[in-house]
XYZ file of C-alpha atoms in Angstrom:
695
model
C 53.529 9.664 12.964
C 55.142 6.311 12.086
C 58.440 7.995 11.061
C 58.587 9.426 14.588
C 57.403 6.484 16.668
C 59.729 3.871 15.191
C 62.992 5.775 15.813
C 61.816 6.635 19.323
C 61.054 3.025 20.166
C 64.441 1.944 18.836
C 66.281 4.691 20.737
C 64.478 4.000 24.009
C 65.095 0.273 23.685
C 68.809 0.774 23.025
C 69.091 3.213 25.920
C 67.529 0.913 28.483
C 69.504 -2.035 27.190
C 72.659 -0.061 27.912
C 71.242 0.991 31.278
C 70.525 -2.564 32.383
C 74.019 -3.721 31.462
C 75.955 -0.719 32.755
C 74.284 -0.171 36.128
C 73.531 -2.465 39.014
C 70.730 -1.888 41.542
C 73.365 -0.557 43.967
C 74.711 2.085 41.561
C 74.803 5.488 43.194
C 72.503 8.274 42.051
C 74.813 11.265 41.788
C 73.105 14.552 40.912
C 75.026 16.493 38.281
C 75.557 20.227 38.596
C 72.477 21.989 37.249
C 72.986 24.517 34.447
C 70.357 27.230 34.071
C 69.300 28.712 30.742
C 69.032 32.506 30.463
C 66.859 32.249 27.349
C 64.210 30.610 29.532
C 62.268 33.345 31.384
C 62.151 31.279 34.572
C 65.865 30.429 34.538
C 65.186 26.707 34.523
C 67.868 24.073 34.243
C 68.582 22.246 31.012
C 67.052 19.100 32.496
C 63.858 20.893 33.522
C 63.029 22.516 30.196
C 60.323 21.221 27.920
C 62.348 22.023 24.804
C 65.669 20.269 24.156
C 68.474 22.647 25.125
C 72.231 22.604 25.440
C 74.607 25.048 27.129
C 78.246 25.474 26.147
C 80.244 27.273 28.836
C 83.396 27.189 30.947
C 86.345 25.050 29.886
C 84.265 23.265 27.245
C 83.544 26.577 25.511
C 87.195 27.650 25.705
C 88.254 24.433 24.001
C 85.604 24.601 21.236
C 85.815 28.298 20.336
C 86.305 29.087 16.657
C 86.319 32.348 14.733
C 82.623 32.131 13.803
C 79.454 31.247 15.685
C 78.460 28.400 13.366
C 81.873 26.714 13.576
C 81.881 27.014 17.374
C 78.493 25.329 17.752
C 78.985 22.743 15.015
C 79.032 19.286 16.567
C 76.564 19.926 19.360
C 73.548 17.644 19.235
C 71.299 18.677 16.358
C 73.542 21.606 15.392
C 75.543 22.018 12.166
C 76.912 25.067 10.311
C 76.414 26.508 6.819
C 80.088 27.332 6.402
C 81.346 29.887 3.880
C 85.137 29.741 3.997
C 86.886 31.049 7.103
C 85.063 34.342 7.645
C 81.385 33.427 7.914
C 79.224 30.561 9.144
C 75.744 30.468 10.635
C 74.315 27.809 12.957
C 72.048 25.200 11.374
C 69.625 23.686 13.890
C 67.555 20.659 12.893
C 68.142 21.381 9.222
C 67.069 25.025 9.521
C 69.181 28.157 9.442
C 68.546 31.896 9.494
C 65.865 33.296 9.399
C 64.274 30.214 11.008
C 67.085 30.048 13.571
C 67.207 33.227 15.609
C 70.495 34.510 17.060
C 70.189 36.620 20.204
C 72.643 38.506 22.366
C 71.334 38.025 25.912
C 67.755 37.958 24.632
C 68.017 40.814 22.115
C 68.086 40.124 18.386
C 71.399 40.558 16.559
C 70.733 43.158 13.863
C 73.188 42.387 11.057
C 72.834 41.151 7.476
C 73.503 37.454 8.113
C 69.908 36.451 7.347
C 70.306 37.648 3.748
C 73.140 35.375 2.709
C 75.525 32.758 4.145
C 78.540 34.879 3.122
C 77.459 37.546 5.637
C 79.044 36.900 9.024
C 76.950 36.783 12.201
C 77.923 39.810 14.301
C 78.869 37.729 17.350
C 82.343 37.055 18.735
C 82.823 33.611 20.373
C 86.148 34.633 21.975
C 84.308 37.261 24.064
C 81.389 35.000 24.920
C 80.833 33.509 28.371
C 78.062 31.067 27.496
C 76.241 29.821 24.421
C 72.695 28.485 24.784
C 70.997 26.485 22.039
C 67.252 25.826 22.218
C 66.342 23.249 19.609
C 62.884 23.113 18.115
C 59.858 25.416 17.881
C 59.264 25.768 21.652
C 60.712 29.273 21.345
C 57.442 31.145 21.660
C 58.967 34.084 23.514
C 61.123 35.037 20.547
C 58.700 34.723 17.655
C 56.850 31.956 15.844
C 59.300 32.205 12.943
C 62.069 30.517 14.926
C 60.830 27.008 14.143
C 64.390 25.680 13.965
C 65.560 27.046 17.280
C 67.222 29.891 19.138
C 70.903 30.573 19.845
C 71.377 32.905 22.811
C 74.834 34.430 23.243
C 75.678 35.485 26.809
C 78.498 37.983 27.335
C 79.739 40.258 30.124
C 79.797 43.599 28.306
C 77.090 44.965 30.631
C 77.987 44.125 34.255
C 75.211 42.657 36.394
C 77.148 42.912 39.672
C 80.089 44.767 41.186
C 83.206 42.581 41.631
C 83.723 41.712 45.300
C 87.415 42.627 45.231
C 86.933 45.673 43.030
C 88.021 44.110 39.754
C 88.113 40.867 37.780
C 89.191 39.973 34.283
C 90.668 37.543 31.815
C 93.207 37.335 28.991
C 93.170 34.809 26.126
C 95.980 34.156 23.637
C 95.829 31.490 20.908
C 97.545 30.353 17.755
C 96.399 27.797 15.180
C 98.291 25.918 12.496
C 96.800 25.193 9.086
C 95.465 28.758 8.831
C 98.241 30.608 10.707
C 95.630 32.115 13.029
C 96.793 34.585 15.688
C 94.220 35.854 18.137
C 94.021 37.521 21.511
C 91.235 38.825 23.726
C 90.926 40.544 27.082
C 88.085 41.536 29.421
C 88.141 43.643 32.589
C 85.328 44.569 34.985
C 85.908 47.057 37.799
C 83.599 48.822 40.187
C 82.913 50.406 43.515
C 79.712 51.147 45.364
C 76.785 50.842 42.959
C 78.688 51.323 39.711
C 80.630 48.901 37.542
C 82.432 49.386 34.235
C 83.479 46.739 31.737
C 85.944 46.938 28.874
C 86.869 44.174 26.438
C 88.632 43.760 23.129
C 89.744 41.247 20.537
C 92.094 40.982 17.570
C 92.262 38.025 15.167
C 94.159 37.417 11.958
C 94.220 34.254 9.887
C 95.471 33.295 6.441
C 93.800 31.067 3.890
C 93.313 27.658 5.448
C 94.814 24.442 4.150
C 92.609 21.860 2.391
C 93.869 18.263 1.961
C 93.626 16.485 -1.388
C 92.648 19.638 -3.271
C 93.785 21.232 -6.513
C 95.366 24.036 -4.504
C 96.916 23.532 -1.103
C 94.855 26.359 0.433
C 91.350 27.670 -0.129
C 91.692 31.096 -1.711
C 89.666 33.741 0.101
C 89.314 31.850 3.401
C 91.315 34.400 5.415
C 89.956 36.709 8.139
C 90.967 39.890 9.985
C 88.734 40.998 12.861
C 88.918 43.695 15.547
C 86.298 44.234 18.232
C 85.972 46.436 21.287
C 83.260 47.134 23.835
C 82.718 49.523 26.741
C 79.873 49.040 29.244
C 78.624 50.802 32.360
C 76.053 49.607 34.912
C 74.282 50.800 38.013
C 73.824 47.840 40.348
C 71.474 47.857 43.329
C 70.144 45.334 45.799
C 67.080 44.630 43.642
C 68.488 44.796 40.145
C 70.657 46.621 37.652
C 70.515 48.893 34.612
C 73.359 49.156 32.117
C 74.399 50.248 28.649
C 77.271 49.206 26.374
C 78.751 50.329 23.067
C 80.393 47.765 20.787
C 82.219 48.260 17.509
C 83.390 45.481 15.211
C 85.574 45.805 12.117
C 85.834 42.681 10.044
C 87.557 41.773 6.781
C 87.348 38.342 5.184
C 87.553 36.727 1.769
C 84.743 35.318 -0.347
C 85.813 31.922 -1.698
C 84.032 30.849 -4.843
C 82.862 34.383 -5.596
C 83.125 35.005 -9.341
C 81.829 37.537 -11.853
C 81.782 34.977 -14.653
C 77.982 34.976 -14.492
C 77.362 38.664 -13.881
C 75.514 38.985 -17.200
C 73.184 36.048 -16.572
C 69.497 36.886 -16.428
C 66.234 34.940 -16.642
C 63.974 34.469 -19.619
C 60.872 33.084 -17.955
C 61.996 29.924 -16.170
C 65.313 29.664 -18.055
C 68.676 31.378 -17.719
C 70.318 33.374 -20.472
C 74.044 33.941 -19.974
C 75.429 36.169 -22.737
C 78.962 35.437 -23.852
C 78.608 31.693 -23.187
C 78.203 29.179 -25.948
C 75.390 27.249 -24.295
C 73.438 30.163 -22.895
C 69.790 29.161 -22.959
C 69.704 26.642 -20.169
C 72.928 24.688 -20.305
C 71.847 21.621 -18.364
C 71.972 18.078 -19.635
C 71.105 15.963 -16.609
C 71.194 16.138 -12.868
C 74.489 14.287 -12.597
C 76.335 17.179 -14.246
C 74.539 20.031 -12.619
C 77.535 21.316 -10.752
C 79.881 21.223 -13.716
C 82.531 19.776 -11.363
C 85.038 17.027 -11.521
C 85.364 14.581 -8.670
C 87.042 17.280 -6.590
C 84.068 19.577 -7.032
C 85.935 22.617 -8.367
C 85.548 22.993 -12.095
C 86.467 26.678 -12.050
C 89.843 28.084 -11.169
C 89.540 29.932 -7.869
C 93.254 29.718 -7.107
C 93.944 33.427 -6.753
C 95.971 35.218 -4.137
C 94.320 37.320 -1.456
C 94.166 40.367 -3.685
C 92.594 38.444 -6.573
C 89.598 37.214 -4.571
C 86.691 39.522 -3.650
C 86.459 40.313 0.032
C 84.150 41.846 2.604
C 84.841 44.827 4.809
C 82.142 45.153 7.467
C 81.671 47.558 10.344
C 79.054 47.198 13.047
C 78.240 49.811 15.690
C 75.879 48.602 18.375
C 74.405 49.999 21.574
C 72.924 47.508 24.058
C 70.723 48.252 27.043
C 69.886 45.656 29.682
C 68.110 45.902 32.969
C 66.348 43.908 35.633
C 64.270 45.031 38.599
C 62.985 42.563 41.173
C 59.643 43.074 42.924
C 58.922 46.538 41.470
C 55.267 46.449 42.572
C 52.991 44.048 44.390
C 52.252 40.949 42.314
C 55.250 41.295 39.988
C 58.267 39.125 40.734
C 60.650 40.598 38.167
C 60.812 42.951 35.175
C 63.479 42.484 32.492
C 64.481 44.908 29.743
C 66.616 43.932 26.776
C 67.298 45.999 23.689
C 69.805 46.951 21.071
C 70.355 49.529 18.344
C 72.635 48.600 15.440
C 74.212 50.460 12.537
C 75.666 47.786 10.239
C 77.534 48.351 6.956
C 78.974 45.648 4.730
C 81.032 46.387 1.593
C 81.874 43.683 -0.926
C 85.077 44.684 -2.709
C 86.778 43.427 -5.841
C 89.996 44.772 -7.353
C 90.007 47.530 -4.742
C 86.568 48.882 -5.686
C 83.298 48.513 -3.802
C 80.924 46.414 -5.861
C 77.964 46.192 -3.471
C 77.132 47.785 -0.136
C 74.648 46.277 2.311
C 73.330 48.371 5.186
C 71.068 47.479 8.055
C 70.096 50.033 10.670
C 67.557 49.007 13.258
C 66.563 48.293 16.823
C 65.003 45.521 18.858
C 63.432 46.039 22.301
C 61.683 43.555 24.566
C 60.123 43.979 27.991
C 59.166 41.003 30.155
C 57.231 40.923 33.413
C 57.121 37.798 35.555
C 54.229 37.631 37.976
C 54.448 36.168 41.459
C 53.225 32.639 42.032
C 49.454 32.287 42.001
C 49.072 28.958 43.737
C 50.849 26.520 41.438
C 50.921 28.960 38.506
C 53.981 30.891 37.400
C 54.088 33.037 34.279
C 55.624 35.792 32.207
C 54.117 38.287 29.767
C 55.967 40.549 27.400
C 56.113 43.009 24.543
C 58.640 43.056 21.712
C 59.078 45.747 19.038
C 61.629 45.904 16.232
C 62.458 47.921 13.156
C 64.992 47.296 10.404
C 65.983 49.522 7.470
C 67.795 47.270 5.003
C 69.364 48.345 1.724
C 71.676 46.979 -0.968
C 73.381 49.258 -3.496
C 75.674 48.204 -6.345
C 76.337 45.267 -8.642
C 74.522 42.755 -6.427
C 71.669 44.976 -5.327
C 69.191 42.130 -5.686
C 67.038 43.622 -2.902
C 65.231 46.961 -2.869
C 65.556 49.184 0.155
C 62.952 47.983 2.636
C 61.691 48.957 6.043
C 60.475 46.125 8.243
C 58.542 46.840 11.424
C 57.223 44.231 13.819
C 55.402 44.062 17.128
C 54.730 41.004 19.226
C 52.994 40.256 22.512
C 53.352 36.971 24.342
C 52.307 35.061 27.436
C 53.778 31.885 28.900
C 52.347 30.119 31.968
C 53.635 27.056 33.779
C 51.676 24.929 36.236
C 53.320 22.610 38.782
C 50.789 19.881 39.527
C 53.002 17.977 41.984
C 56.591 16.840 42.202
C 56.123 14.610 39.159
C 54.190 16.750 36.663
C 54.627 20.231 35.202
C 52.659 21.785 32.339
C 53.283 24.806 30.097
C 50.900 26.874 27.990
C 51.905 29.782 25.790
C 50.511 32.167 23.194
C 51.946 34.903 21.009
C 50.577 37.359 18.445
C 52.734 39.222 15.914
C 52.155 42.088 13.526
C 54.630 42.752 10.729
C 54.885 45.167 7.812
C 57.480 45.171 5.023
C 57.579 48.345 2.936
C 59.826 48.414 -0.171
C 60.898 51.698 -1.777
C 60.753 50.491 -5.393
C 57.029 50.897 -5.920
C 56.076 47.306 -5.167
C 53.128 46.795 -2.842
C 53.627 46.972 0.915
C 53.138 43.683 2.752
C 51.183 43.603 6.006
C 50.804 40.438 8.034
C 49.568 39.229 11.378
C 50.194 35.839 12.917
C 49.555 33.898 16.084
C 51.289 30.979 17.750
C 50.337 28.560 20.518
C 52.318 25.986 22.426
C 51.750 23.386 25.106
C 54.082 21.056 26.943
C 54.082 18.430 29.669
C 57.110 17.314 31.681
C 56.816 14.077 33.628
C 59.474 13.177 36.209
C 59.262 9.411 36.041
C 61.876 9.036 38.799
C 64.246 11.479 40.532
C 66.699 10.793 37.698
C 64.380 10.359 34.679
C 62.066 12.759 32.855
C 59.898 12.598 29.757
C 58.783 15.795 28.021
C 56.268 16.315 25.246
C 55.959 19.633 23.400
C 53.261 20.585 20.912
C 53.096 23.858 19.043
C 51.207 25.620 16.282
C 53.071 28.612 14.900
C 53.159 31.021 11.986
C 56.192 32.474 10.233
C 55.881 35.617 8.154
C 57.923 36.050 4.937
C 60.860 38.445 5.016
C 61.953 41.132 2.570
C 64.252 38.838 0.609
C 61.564 36.209 0.021
C 59.091 38.884 -1.038
C 61.115 41.288 -3.168
C 64.457 39.770 -4.261
C 65.155 40.251 -7.966
C 68.720 40.153 -9.208
C 72.133 38.521 -9.362
C 73.621 37.274 -6.084
C 77.185 36.323 -6.982
C 78.264 35.145 -3.530
C 75.970 32.138 -3.869
C 76.123 32.092 -7.706
C 72.380 32.626 -8.028
C 69.816 34.861 -9.631
C 67.118 35.281 -6.957
C 63.464 36.118 -7.592
C 61.065 36.813 -4.760
C 57.273 36.793 -4.814
C 55.304 39.646 -3.187
C 52.251 37.360 -3.075
C 53.811 34.902 -0.626
C 51.728 34.194 2.459
C 52.602 33.059 5.942
C 53.836 29.597 6.867
C 51.869 27.455 9.304
C 53.871 24.935 11.297
C 52.532 22.126 13.494
C 55.219 20.523 15.593
C 55.696 17.676 18.057
C 58.809 17.023 20.133
C 59.321 14.076 22.512
C 62.428 13.825 24.725
C 63.497 11.232 27.291
C 66.279 12.224 29.709
C 68.306 10.698 32.522
C 70.296 13.392 34.288
C 71.726 11.698 37.401
C 73.859 8.660 38.143
C 76.789 7.100 36.358
C 74.728 6.718 33.191
C 73.136 9.856 31.740
C 71.394 10.291 28.422
C 69.039 12.385 26.369
C 67.212 10.994 23.352
C 64.466 12.666 21.381
C 62.466 12.692 18.191
C 60.690 15.549 16.452
C 58.304 15.975 13.574
C 57.309 19.279 11.941
C 54.630 19.679 9.306
C 54.780 23.079 7.632
C 51.978 24.283 5.408
C 53.065 26.737 2.667
C 56.754 26.367 3.528
C 58.816 29.086 1.819
C 61.940 27.787 0.113
C 64.368 28.730 -2.662
C 63.600 26.417 -5.575
C 66.221 26.068 -8.298
C 64.388 26.174 -11.627
C 67.380 26.279 -14.000
C 71.165 26.064 -13.914
C 74.069 26.996 -16.162
C 77.391 25.524 -15.033
C 77.734 26.730 -11.396
C 75.065 29.427 -11.700
C 71.454 28.830 -10.673
C 68.120 30.565 -11.124
C 66.067 30.314 -7.922
C 62.499 31.358 -7.179
C 61.069 31.741 -3.693
C 57.992 29.519 -3.663
C 55.651 27.864 -1.197
C 54.833 24.194 -0.790
C 53.895 21.956 2.108
C 56.940 20.355 3.751
C 57.834 18.136 6.660
C 60.895 17.600 8.837
C 61.546 14.479 10.894
C 64.584 13.843 13.028
C 66.253 11.874 15.782
C 68.803 13.204 18.309
C 70.583 11.446 21.122
C 73.578 11.294 23.413
C 74.561 8.811 26.123
C 77.468 9.031 28.589
C 78.709 6.574 31.185
C 81.079 7.532 34.022
C 83.223 4.477 34.747
C 84.789 6.302 37.690
C 85.612 9.838 38.806
C 88.187 10.175 36.038
C 86.849 8.458 32.924
C 83.621 9.079 30.990
C 82.772 7.559 27.615
C 79.746 8.184 25.441
C 77.994 7.944 22.098
C 76.058 10.609 20.234
C 74.313 11.185 16.936
C 71.638 13.103 15.061
C 69.786 13.019 11.766
C 67.090 15.070 10.057
C 65.048 14.468 6.922
C 63.514 17.455 5.163
C 61.266 17.000 2.154
C 58.361 18.493 0.270
C 55.110 16.609 0.688
C 53.282 14.903 -2.146
C 56.407 13.281 -3.544
C 57.814 16.613 -4.759
C 61.353 15.848 -3.658
C 63.838 16.760 -0.954
C 64.687 20.180 0.387
C 68.172 21.532 -0.366
C 71.174 21.720 1.970
C 69.800 19.366 4.620
C 72.766 18.204 6.749
C 73.805 14.587 6.523
C 73.325 12.320 9.519
C 76.214 11.688 11.886
C 77.120 9.355 14.733
C 80.168 9.050 16.916
C 82.024 8.260 20.119
C 83.549 10.588 22.685
C 85.493 10.325 25.895
C 86.874 12.507 28.666
C 89.604 11.740 31.175
C 90.639 13.933 34.121
C 93.598 13.461 36.446
C 94.501 16.019 39.081
C 94.861 19.275 37.109
C 94.949 17.574 33.693
C 92.015 16.907 31.369
C 91.829 15.228 27.972
C 88.923 14.698 25.616
C 88.510 12.911 22.319
C 85.687 12.628 19.805
C 85.461 10.480 16.727
C 82.406 10.652 14.514
C 81.212 9.775 11.048
C 79.302 12.219 8.843
C 77.426 10.055 6.377
C 77.021 10.492 2.665
C 74.100 12.751 1.792
C 72.154 11.032 -0.976
C 68.748 12.591 -0.347
C 69.251 15.689 -2.419
C 67.082 18.313 -4.071
C 66.875 18.956 -7.795
C 70.075 20.475 -9.226
C 71.911 19.531 -6.028
C 74.973 17.272 -5.817
C 75.564 14.407 -3.421
C 78.338 14.907 -0.893
C 80.543 12.012 0.284
C 80.790 10.927 3.886
C 83.885 11.527 5.990
C 85.390 10.715 9.389
C 86.309 13.446 11.856
C 88.597 13.033 14.858
C 89.241 15.839 17.368
C 91.462 15.770 20.448
C 91.978 18.194 23.329
C 94.352 18.383 26.311
C 94.357 21.054 29.031
C 96.090 21.905 32.303
C 94.717 24.132 35.065
C 97.085 25.983 37.363
C 97.312 28.894 39.774
C 99.749 31.770 40.230
C 100.472 33.863 43.257
C 97.990 36.645 43.813
C 94.894 34.608 42.952
C 95.406 34.316 39.187
C 94.240 31.046 37.631
C 95.444 29.901 34.246
C 94.579 27.256 31.689
C 96.969 25.987 29.033
C 95.337 23.931 26.313
C 96.011 22.167 23.052
C 93.265 21.174 20.627
C 93.630 19.314 17.332
C 90.803 19.075 14.804
C 90.441 16.817 11.767
C 93.362 14.676 12.888
C 92.782 12.293 9.969
C 93.316 15.293 7.641
C 90.317 14.330 5.537
C 88.786 16.396 2.746
C 85.349 17.095 4.177
C 82.462 18.633 2.236
C 79.674 20.190 4.267
C 76.312 19.531 2.612
C 74.638 22.340 4.579
C 76.868 24.910 2.855
C 76.094 26.809 -0.353
C 79.742 26.056 -1.233
C 79.581 22.363 -0.334
C 81.661 21.216 -3.307
C 83.775 24.341 -3.887
C 84.875 25.246 -0.346
C 85.691 22.131 1.710
C 86.255 22.323 5.447
C 89.784 22.930 6.771
C 92.275 20.102 7.023
C 94.216 19.196 10.143
C 94.667 22.138 12.519
C 96.255 22.406 15.961
C 95.449 25.220 18.401
C 97.682 26.150 21.328
C 96.244 28.618 23.816
C 96.512 30.050 27.291
C 93.865 31.793 29.376
C 94.377 33.822 32.555
C 91.577 34.615 35.018
C 92.237 37.174 37.741
């Protein structure tokens, strides 16, 4: 535990040093507005949760929205993104990404193909999102022991939960962005009368290849996007709850930067690659310094094609959501919640006008929760979750057999309020999972259990200290078990292992918070020890192409997260923030791949009448702790600036005009968490001008 204790002691000491200098004994204790978390079954505030959580909503969300979920969340404490050009990016939480980071839509799992590969977009639209909730760490027992990285819960309005008081309400968003020539617009309208409400929403976005500074080509080929989305929802709303259904369809087209068929003929001979047609085709690796085959710009191959010369994705998702809540249905039950979704997802990868590979995922996810009334100081929730997924890949990159995955989970979470100062949590979950391939390989059946415990101590009305402990299991997925073939999007040949067993994770999380007064902060440390951790180990490489095997080895993750803000007056707030995570195999076996580099920075916000301005400047450090066959990525500085104005029109319509600039230094930034870290840098300087109307 020394790697955990030392950073905590340093962070706590620095925090209280700042506290003693910044506040006097007469400083006022001003309670900040409490923000509840829907992903928590009890609807607790961020400050009251045992697990570190962050909510992005309101004006802050409007200013930070990007075209993908990962890009929108990138920069929050402990959150990065595994970017893949302009069309796809998944959230990376504490060094983990899908499938160890679960993405939900109001508590129901998003059934797409994003867990298979980083070039598959998450089927979520930030422009139509009202709130994004991030729960960091393994205290996510309600949603499965496999989510040891965290949970991202996306809250939208496509199923109304109440009837508008004046009969209708809605919004319109219009934005444009330089650097990628992005044009996007969205609208949402809810109307109702009596006990019924209907909601309709839609979005259209188009962007060109984005500009990259100090690069061999001025723009990254294949980083364009074209997305359309529409949703229609209907709800019955009563005095004790609601029940609603919504249909959503998304059509998405985006390029695949770095995608090449140069290595289509590569195949393994034991633990070595054989690439026919190449001179050095047996293994083709001299030393680790040359493993990427890149020059100092990291792009040894010519990817400078026009839009029609780069492979692209055309994806269509059809989804039906059902949500309901009924308060006090019977004696002893406080509330019953129903969340579920059925998805028909298709994803075509196209080159030269012909479909090369088609991915399909058809499935459902349903969960039912029942919260019992208070029994003395006890409060709790029990639930059932069932899911099924039929996943297939057909074509050139059909590296997965068609598989059917079925899972069932039951869970219980209880919280005990000892007094005003102490609260305790206990939870348990049991899961059953079967993965059945249709290629004759053996069916995999697993069962797993998870336990968690937490204590929250309110040291003062403004301070709290929380400790979370958990023991959880994660079951291998179809890709880790049965993959066998070329995966050109990530330039890999993947080989699964049907003999893989479950992971066992033991986790500790300690967080100190101050949530009232001029000075507020949150600082925490975490340490995860994972027995039989499943990871993709590169065993050979030829130029940019790698042979990876899914293997198991004990691993550990240690990290530090913190943010501190000081309000000098009603108008000006300044702060510091930072995070770091170290992921490595135990026994001196090396580092894990694609672990984000540490970062630290400054931020400020100034408000005056109807104006608001914010600025953030942070440093992403050089990532030198790399896995075998992985390249170091250089550090870079990032500066972002936002300005907004709030106004009102006659008739009760509010509007917001805003301007946001990102990467003002126009630096070439390489994201170590990305599969394309050295071949697809992040965008250069971009400026977004937008307007939002609320009526």
